[in-house]
Short mmCIF file of N, CA, C and O in Angstrom, two decimals:
data_model
loop_
_atom_site.label_atom_id
_atom_site.label_comp_id
_atom_site.label_asym_id
_atom_site.label_seq_id
_atom_site.Cartn_x
_atom_site.Cartn_y
_atom_site.Cartn_z
N MET A 1 0.85 -1.17 0.00
CA MET A 1 0.00 0.00 0.00
C MET A 1 0.90 1.24 0.00
O MET A 1 1.84 1.33 0.76
N LYS A 2 0.61 2.18 -0.85
CA LYS A 2 1.41 3.38 -0.97
C LYS A 2 1.17 4.31 0.21
O LYS A 2 0.05 4.46 0.69
N GLY A 3 2.24 4.97 0.68
CA GLY A 3 2.12 5.94 1.76
C GLY A 3 2.19 5.34 3.16
O GLY A 3 2.25 6.06 4.12
N VAL A 4 2.19 4.03 3.27
CA VAL A 4 2.28 3.38 4.58
C VAL A 4 3.70 2.85 4.73
O VAL A 4 4.17 2.07 3.91
N ALA A 5 4.37 3.30 5.78
CA ALA A 5 5.73 2.86 6.02
C ALA A 5 5.74 1.46 6.61
O ALA A 5 5.00 1.17 7.54
N ALA A 6 6.54 0.60 6.04
CA ALA A 6 6.69 -0.75 6.57
C ALA A 6 7.62 -0.71 7.76
O ALA A 6 8.44 0.21 7.91
N GLY A 7 7.52 -1.68 8.63
CA GLY A 7 8.42 -1.77 9.78
C GLY A 7 9.84 -2.06 9.30
O GLY A 7 10.06 -2.40 8.14
N PRO A 8 10.82 -1.94 10.19
CA PRO A 8 12.20 -2.18 9.78
C PRO A 8 12.40 -3.64 9.36
O PRO A 8 11.77 -4.54 9.89
N ALA A 9 13.26 -3.84 8.41
CA ALA A 9 13.55 -5.19 7.92
C ALA A 9 14.45 -5.93 8.89
O ALA A 9 14.66 -7.12 8.77
N TYR A 10 15.03 -5.24 9.83
CA TYR A 10 15.91 -5.85 10.82
C TYR A 10 15.67 -5.20 12.16
O TYR A 10 15.08 -4.12 12.27
N GLN A 11 16.16 -5.83 13.20
CA GLN A 11 16.01 -5.28 14.54
C GLN A 11 17.39 -5.18 15.16
O GLN A 11 18.17 -6.13 15.14
N VAL A 12 17.70 -4.01 15.70
CA VAL A 12 18.98 -3.79 16.35
C VAL A 12 18.78 -3.99 17.84
O VAL A 12 17.85 -3.46 18.42
N ARG A 13 19.66 -4.79 18.43
CA ARG A 13 19.58 -5.03 19.87
C ARG A 13 20.93 -4.76 20.48
O ARG A 13 21.95 -5.28 20.03
N TRP A 14 20.97 -3.91 21.50
CA TRP A 14 22.21 -3.60 22.19
C TRP A 14 22.57 -4.73 23.12
O TRP A 14 21.76 -5.24 23.86
N LYS A 15 23.81 -5.15 23.04
CA LYS A 15 24.30 -6.15 23.98
C LYS A 15 25.08 -5.42 25.05
O LYS A 15 26.08 -4.77 24.76
N GLY A 16 24.62 -5.51 26.25
CA GLY A 16 25.32 -4.90 27.37
C GLY A 16 26.53 -5.75 27.74
O GLY A 16 26.75 -6.84 27.21
N LEU A 17 27.32 -5.26 28.66
CA LEU A 17 28.52 -5.98 29.07
C LEU A 17 28.20 -7.37 29.60
O LEU A 17 28.96 -8.31 29.42
N HIS A 18 27.06 -7.53 30.23
CA HIS A 18 26.70 -8.83 30.78
C HIS A 18 26.37 -9.83 29.67
O HIS A 18 26.52 -11.03 29.86
N ASP A 19 25.92 -9.35 28.51
CA ASP A 19 25.55 -10.23 27.39
C ASP A 19 26.75 -10.68 26.57
O ASP A 19 26.65 -11.62 25.79
N LEU A 20 27.88 -10.01 26.69
CA LEU A 20 29.01 -10.27 25.81
C LEU A 20 29.97 -11.33 26.34
O LEU A 20 31.00 -11.57 25.74
N GLU A 21 29.67 -11.93 27.45
CA GLU A 21 30.49 -12.98 28.03
C GLU A 21 31.89 -12.49 28.39
O GLU A 21 32.87 -13.21 28.25
N PHE A 22 32.01 -11.24 28.83
CA PHE A 22 33.27 -10.74 29.35
C PHE A 22 33.48 -11.33 30.73
O PHE A 22 32.53 -11.44 31.50
N PRO A 23 34.72 -11.65 31.08
CA PRO A 23 34.97 -11.97 32.48
C PRO A 23 34.66 -10.72 33.31
O PRO A 23 34.80 -9.59 32.81
N PRO A 24 34.23 -10.87 34.55
CA PRO A 24 33.85 -9.70 35.36
C PRO A 24 34.92 -8.63 35.45
O PRO A 24 34.63 -7.44 35.42
N GLU A 25 36.19 -9.02 35.51
CA GLU A 25 37.26 -8.02 35.63
C GLU A 25 37.37 -7.16 34.37
O GLU A 25 37.65 -5.98 34.44
N HIS A 26 37.13 -7.74 33.20
CA HIS A 26 37.16 -6.96 31.96
C HIS A 26 35.96 -6.03 31.87
O HIS A 26 36.07 -4.90 31.40
N ALA A 27 34.82 -6.49 32.30
CA ALA A 27 33.62 -5.65 32.30
C ALA A 27 33.80 -4.46 33.22
O ALA A 27 33.40 -3.35 32.90
N THR A 28 34.45 -4.68 34.37
CA THR A 28 34.69 -3.60 35.32
C THR A 28 35.60 -2.54 34.72
O THR A 28 35.33 -1.35 34.84
N VAL A 29 36.65 -2.96 34.05
CA VAL A 29 37.58 -2.02 33.41
C VAL A 29 36.86 -1.24 32.31
O VAL A 29 37.01 -0.02 32.20
N SER A 30 36.07 -1.92 31.50
CA SER A 30 35.34 -1.26 30.42
C SER A 30 34.36 -0.23 30.96
O SER A 30 34.24 0.86 30.42
N LYS A 31 33.67 -0.58 32.02
CA LYS A 31 32.70 0.34 32.62
C LYS A 31 33.41 1.55 33.21
O LYS A 31 32.99 2.69 33.03
N PHE A 32 34.54 1.32 33.90
CA PHE A 32 35.30 2.42 34.48
C PHE A 32 35.82 3.34 33.38
O PHE A 32 35.74 4.56 33.48
N ARG A 33 36.34 2.75 32.30
CA ARG A 33 36.86 3.55 31.18
C ARG A 33 35.75 4.41 30.58
O ARG A 33 35.96 5.59 30.29
N ALA A 34 34.56 3.84 30.41
CA ALA A 34 33.44 4.59 29.83
C ALA A 34 33.00 5.74 30.73
O ALA A 34 32.76 6.85 30.27
N GLU A 35 32.94 5.49 32.03
CA GLU A 35 32.53 6.56 32.96
C GLU A 35 33.58 7.65 33.02
O GLU A 35 33.26 8.84 33.09
N LEU A 36 34.85 7.27 33.00
CA LEU A 36 35.93 8.25 33.01
C LEU A 36 35.89 9.08 31.73
O LEU A 36 36.04 10.31 31.76
N TYR A 37 35.66 8.42 30.60
CA TYR A 37 35.56 9.13 29.32
C TYR A 37 34.42 10.15 29.34
O TYR A 37 34.60 11.28 28.88
N GLU A 38 33.28 9.78 29.89
CA GLU A 38 32.14 10.71 29.97
C GLU A 38 32.52 11.96 30.76
O GLU A 38 32.17 13.08 30.38
N ALA A 39 33.22 11.77 31.87
CA ALA A 39 33.63 12.91 32.69
C ALA A 39 34.61 13.81 31.93
O ALA A 39 34.50 15.04 31.97
N ILE A 40 35.55 13.21 31.23
CA ILE A 40 36.53 13.97 30.45
C ILE A 40 35.84 14.73 29.33
O ILE A 40 36.10 15.92 29.11
N LEU A 41 34.94 14.06 28.62
CA LEU A 41 34.25 14.68 27.49
C LEU A 41 33.43 15.88 27.94
O LEU A 41 33.33 16.87 27.22
N LYS A 42 32.87 15.82 29.13
CA LYS A 42 32.09 16.94 29.67
C LYS A 42 32.93 18.22 29.68
O LYS A 42 32.45 19.29 29.34
N TYR A 43 34.20 18.10 30.05
CA TYR A 43 35.08 19.27 30.08
C TYR A 43 35.68 19.57 28.72
O TYR A 43 35.87 20.73 28.36
N ALA A 44 35.98 18.53 27.94
CA ALA A 44 36.63 18.72 26.65
C ALA A 44 35.75 19.50 25.69
O ALA A 44 36.24 20.27 24.86
N LYS A 45 34.43 19.34 25.78
CA LYS A 45 33.52 20.02 24.86
C LYS A 45 33.53 21.54 25.04
O LYS A 45 33.02 22.25 24.19
N ARG A 46 34.10 22.02 26.10
CA ARG A 46 34.17 23.47 26.34
C ARG A 46 35.30 24.15 25.56
O ARG A 46 35.39 25.37 25.56
N TYR A 47 36.14 23.36 24.93
CA TYR A 47 37.33 23.90 24.28
C TYR A 47 37.36 23.55 22.80
O TYR A 47 36.73 22.60 22.36
N THR A 48 38.14 24.31 22.06
CA THR A 48 38.38 23.98 20.65
C THR A 48 39.42 22.87 20.58
O THR A 48 40.13 22.60 21.57
N GLN A 49 39.53 22.25 19.41
CA GLN A 49 40.54 21.20 19.27
C GLN A 49 41.94 21.75 19.47
O GLN A 49 42.79 21.09 20.08
N ARG A 50 42.18 22.95 19.01
CA ARG A 50 43.51 23.55 19.18
C ARG A 50 43.82 23.78 20.67
O ARG A 50 44.93 23.51 21.13
N GLN A 51 42.84 24.25 21.41
CA GLN A 51 43.04 24.44 22.85
C GLN A 51 43.28 23.10 23.54
O GLN A 51 44.13 23.01 24.43
N LEU A 52 42.56 22.08 23.12
CA LEU A 52 42.75 20.75 23.71
C LEU A 52 44.13 20.19 23.41
O LEU A 52 44.72 19.51 24.26
N GLN A 53 44.66 20.48 22.23
CA GLN A 53 46.01 20.06 21.90
C GLN A 53 46.99 20.62 22.92
O GLN A 53 47.89 19.92 23.38
N MET A 54 46.81 21.88 23.28
CA MET A 54 47.70 22.54 24.23
C MET A 54 47.50 21.98 25.65
O MET A 54 48.46 21.69 26.35
N ILE A 55 46.26 21.83 26.06
CA ILE A 55 45.95 21.36 27.41
C ILE A 55 46.43 19.93 27.62
O ILE A 55 47.04 19.61 28.64
N LEU A 56 46.15 19.06 26.66
CA LEU A 56 46.46 17.64 26.81
C LEU A 56 47.85 17.26 26.32
O LEU A 56 48.32 16.16 26.61
N GLY A 57 48.48 18.15 25.55
CA GLY A 57 49.79 17.83 24.99
C GLY A 57 49.72 16.71 23.98
O GLY A 57 50.62 15.88 23.88
N GLU A 58 48.63 16.67 23.22
CA GLU A 58 48.41 15.62 22.23
C GLU A 58 48.25 16.25 20.85
O GLU A 58 47.76 17.36 20.73
N PRO A 59 48.63 15.53 19.78
CA PRO A 59 48.43 16.04 18.43
C PRO A 59 46.95 16.02 18.06
O PRO A 59 46.14 15.33 18.69
N GLN A 60 46.60 16.75 17.02
CA GLN A 60 45.20 16.90 16.60
C GLN A 60 44.50 15.57 16.35
O GLN A 60 43.36 15.40 16.76
N PRO A 61 45.14 14.57 15.71
CA PRO A 61 44.42 13.31 15.50
C PRO A 61 43.98 12.63 16.81
O PRO A 61 42.90 12.06 16.89
N ARG A 62 44.82 12.69 17.86
CA ARG A 62 44.44 12.09 19.15
C ARG A 62 43.29 12.86 19.80
O ARG A 62 42.39 12.28 20.40
N VAL A 63 43.30 14.19 19.65
CA VAL A 63 42.22 15.01 20.19
C VAL A 63 40.92 14.69 19.47
O VAL A 63 39.87 14.52 20.10
N SER A 64 40.99 14.55 18.16
CA SER A 64 39.81 14.21 17.37
C SER A 64 39.25 12.85 17.79
O SER A 64 38.04 12.68 17.94
N GLU A 65 40.13 11.88 18.00
CA GLU A 65 39.69 10.55 18.46
C GLU A 65 38.95 10.66 19.79
O GLU A 65 37.91 10.04 19.98
N LEU A 66 39.49 11.45 20.69
CA LEU A 66 38.88 11.63 22.00
C LEU A 66 37.49 12.23 21.86
O LEU A 66 36.52 11.73 22.45
N LEU A 67 37.37 13.28 21.07
CA LEU A 67 36.09 13.97 20.91
C LEU A 67 35.05 13.12 20.18
O LEU A 67 33.85 13.33 20.35
N ASN A 68 35.51 12.18 19.35
CA ASN A 68 34.60 11.35 18.58
C ASN A 68 34.37 9.97 19.19
O ASN A 68 33.81 9.09 18.54
N GLY A 69 34.79 9.79 20.43
CA GLY A 69 34.48 8.56 21.15
C GLY A 69 35.32 7.36 20.82
O GLY A 69 34.99 6.25 21.22
N ARG A 70 36.41 7.55 20.12
CA ARG A 70 37.26 6.40 19.78
C ARG A 70 38.28 6.19 20.91
O ARG A 70 39.43 6.64 20.81
N ILE A 71 37.83 5.55 21.97
CA ILE A 71 38.69 5.36 23.14
C ILE A 71 39.11 3.91 23.33
O ILE A 71 39.77 3.58 24.31
N ALA A 72 38.75 3.03 22.42
CA ALA A 72 39.07 1.61 22.58
C ALA A 72 40.57 1.39 22.76
O ALA A 72 40.97 0.53 23.52
N GLY A 73 41.38 2.15 22.08
CA GLY A 73 42.83 1.99 22.19
C GLY A 73 43.46 2.80 23.31
O GLY A 73 44.66 2.73 23.51
N LYS A 74 42.64 3.56 24.01
CA LYS A 74 43.17 4.39 25.10
C LYS A 74 43.19 3.61 26.40
O LYS A 74 42.20 3.01 26.80
N SER A 75 44.32 3.60 27.06
CA SER A 75 44.41 2.91 28.34
C SER A 75 43.74 3.75 29.43
O SER A 75 43.53 4.96 29.27
N VAL A 76 43.42 3.10 30.52
CA VAL A 76 42.86 3.82 31.67
C VAL A 76 43.88 4.85 32.14
O VAL A 76 43.52 5.96 32.52
N ASP A 77 45.16 4.49 32.10
CA ASP A 77 46.21 5.43 32.51
C ASP A 77 46.16 6.71 31.68
O ASP A 77 46.28 7.81 32.21
N LYS A 78 45.99 6.56 30.36
CA LYS A 78 45.94 7.73 29.47
C LYS A 78 44.73 8.59 29.79
O LYS A 78 44.81 9.81 29.84
N LEU A 79 43.57 7.95 30.02
CA LEU A 79 42.37 8.70 30.37
C LEU A 79 42.53 9.41 31.71
O LEU A 79 42.07 10.54 31.89
N LEU A 80 43.20 8.76 32.66
CA LEU A 80 43.47 9.41 33.95
C LEU A 80 44.42 10.60 33.76
O LEU A 80 44.27 11.63 34.42
N TYR A 81 45.37 10.48 32.84
CA TYR A 81 46.26 11.59 32.51
C TYR A 81 45.45 12.77 31.97
O TYR A 81 45.65 13.92 32.36
N TYR A 82 44.49 12.48 31.06
CA TYR A 82 43.64 13.53 30.51
C TYR A 82 42.82 14.18 31.63
O TYR A 82 42.68 15.41 31.67
N ALA A 83 42.28 13.38 32.52
CA ALA A 83 41.49 13.93 33.64
C ALA A 83 42.37 14.82 34.50
O ALA A 83 41.93 15.87 34.97
N GLY A 84 43.61 14.42 34.70
CA GLY A 84 44.53 15.23 35.49
C GLY A 84 44.85 16.57 34.85
O GLY A 84 45.18 17.53 35.54
N ALA A 85 44.73 16.66 33.53
CA ALA A 85 44.98 17.93 32.84
C ALA A 85 43.99 19.00 33.29
O ALA A 85 44.28 20.18 33.23
N TRP A 86 42.80 18.58 33.72
CA TRP A 86 41.79 19.53 34.22
C TRP A 86 41.72 19.51 35.74
O TRP A 86 40.83 20.11 36.32
N VAL A 87 42.62 18.78 36.36
CA VAL A 87 42.65 18.63 37.81
C VAL A 87 41.27 18.19 38.32
O VAL A 87 40.71 18.74 39.25
N LEU A 88 40.73 17.19 37.65
CA LEU A 88 39.43 16.64 38.05
C LEU A 88 39.62 15.76 39.29
O LEU A 88 40.59 15.03 39.39
N ARG A 89 38.69 15.87 40.20
CA ARG A 89 38.72 14.99 41.37
C ARG A 89 38.05 13.68 40.99
O ARG A 89 36.97 13.67 40.41
N LEU A 90 38.69 12.60 41.33
CA LEU A 90 38.13 11.29 41.05
C LEU A 90 37.69 10.65 42.36
O LEU A 90 38.35 10.76 43.37
N ARG A 91 36.56 9.98 42.30
CA ARG A 91 36.07 9.27 43.48
C ARG A 91 35.75 7.85 43.03
O ARG A 91 34.96 7.63 42.12
N LEU A 92 36.38 6.91 43.68
CA LEU A 92 36.19 5.51 43.35
C LEU A 92 35.33 4.87 44.42
O LEU A 92 35.56 5.06 45.60
N SER A 93 34.34 4.14 44.00
CA SER A 93 33.44 3.47 44.93
C SER A 93 33.39 1.99 44.60
O SER A 93 33.04 1.60 43.49
N LEU A 94 33.78 1.17 45.55
CA LEU A 94 33.77 -0.28 45.35
C LEU A 94 32.65 -0.86 46.21
O LEU A 94 32.42 -0.43 47.32
N HIS A 95 31.98 -1.86 45.66
CA HIS A 95 30.87 -2.50 46.36
C HIS A 95 31.09 -4.00 46.39
O HIS A 95 31.97 -4.52 45.70
N GLY A 96 30.28 -4.69 47.13
CA GLY A 96 30.38 -6.14 47.23
C GLY A 96 30.18 -6.80 45.88
O GLY A 96 29.83 -6.16 44.90
N PRO A 97 30.39 -8.12 45.81
CA PRO A 97 30.25 -8.83 44.54
C PRO A 97 28.84 -8.75 43.97
O PRO A 97 27.89 -8.62 44.72
N ILE A 98 28.76 -8.84 42.66
CA ILE A 98 27.47 -8.82 41.96
C ILE A 98 26.83 -10.18 42.14
O ILE A 98 27.45 -11.21 41.90
N ARG A 99 25.61 -10.18 42.55
CA ARG A 99 24.88 -11.45 42.73
C ARG A 99 24.03 -11.69 41.50
O ARG A 99 23.38 -10.80 40.99
N LYS A 100 24.05 -12.92 41.03
CA LYS A 100 23.28 -13.27 39.83
C LYS A 100 21.99 -13.94 40.22
O LYS A 100 21.82 -14.58 41.15
#
């Protein structure tokens, strides 16, 4: 029928860390990296790429990667270094084991 939109031919489903069969220690690191990245990005968006190059001491391609969410190759140490460039306070909270 003309004018009626058909439903999608495919369905996209997000797999969370629990669905991907990561060992718990890898999931914890990935979650920490993502939360740290969000905090860094909050401050990074206030600056131009050129200003970020100066603040972080990184070349433009690395700054672009940071702003575009390509952090898979970034270590937690590197992200902590970026957070330190803004003298961000970090608070770590550990809780008991996850019960299934």
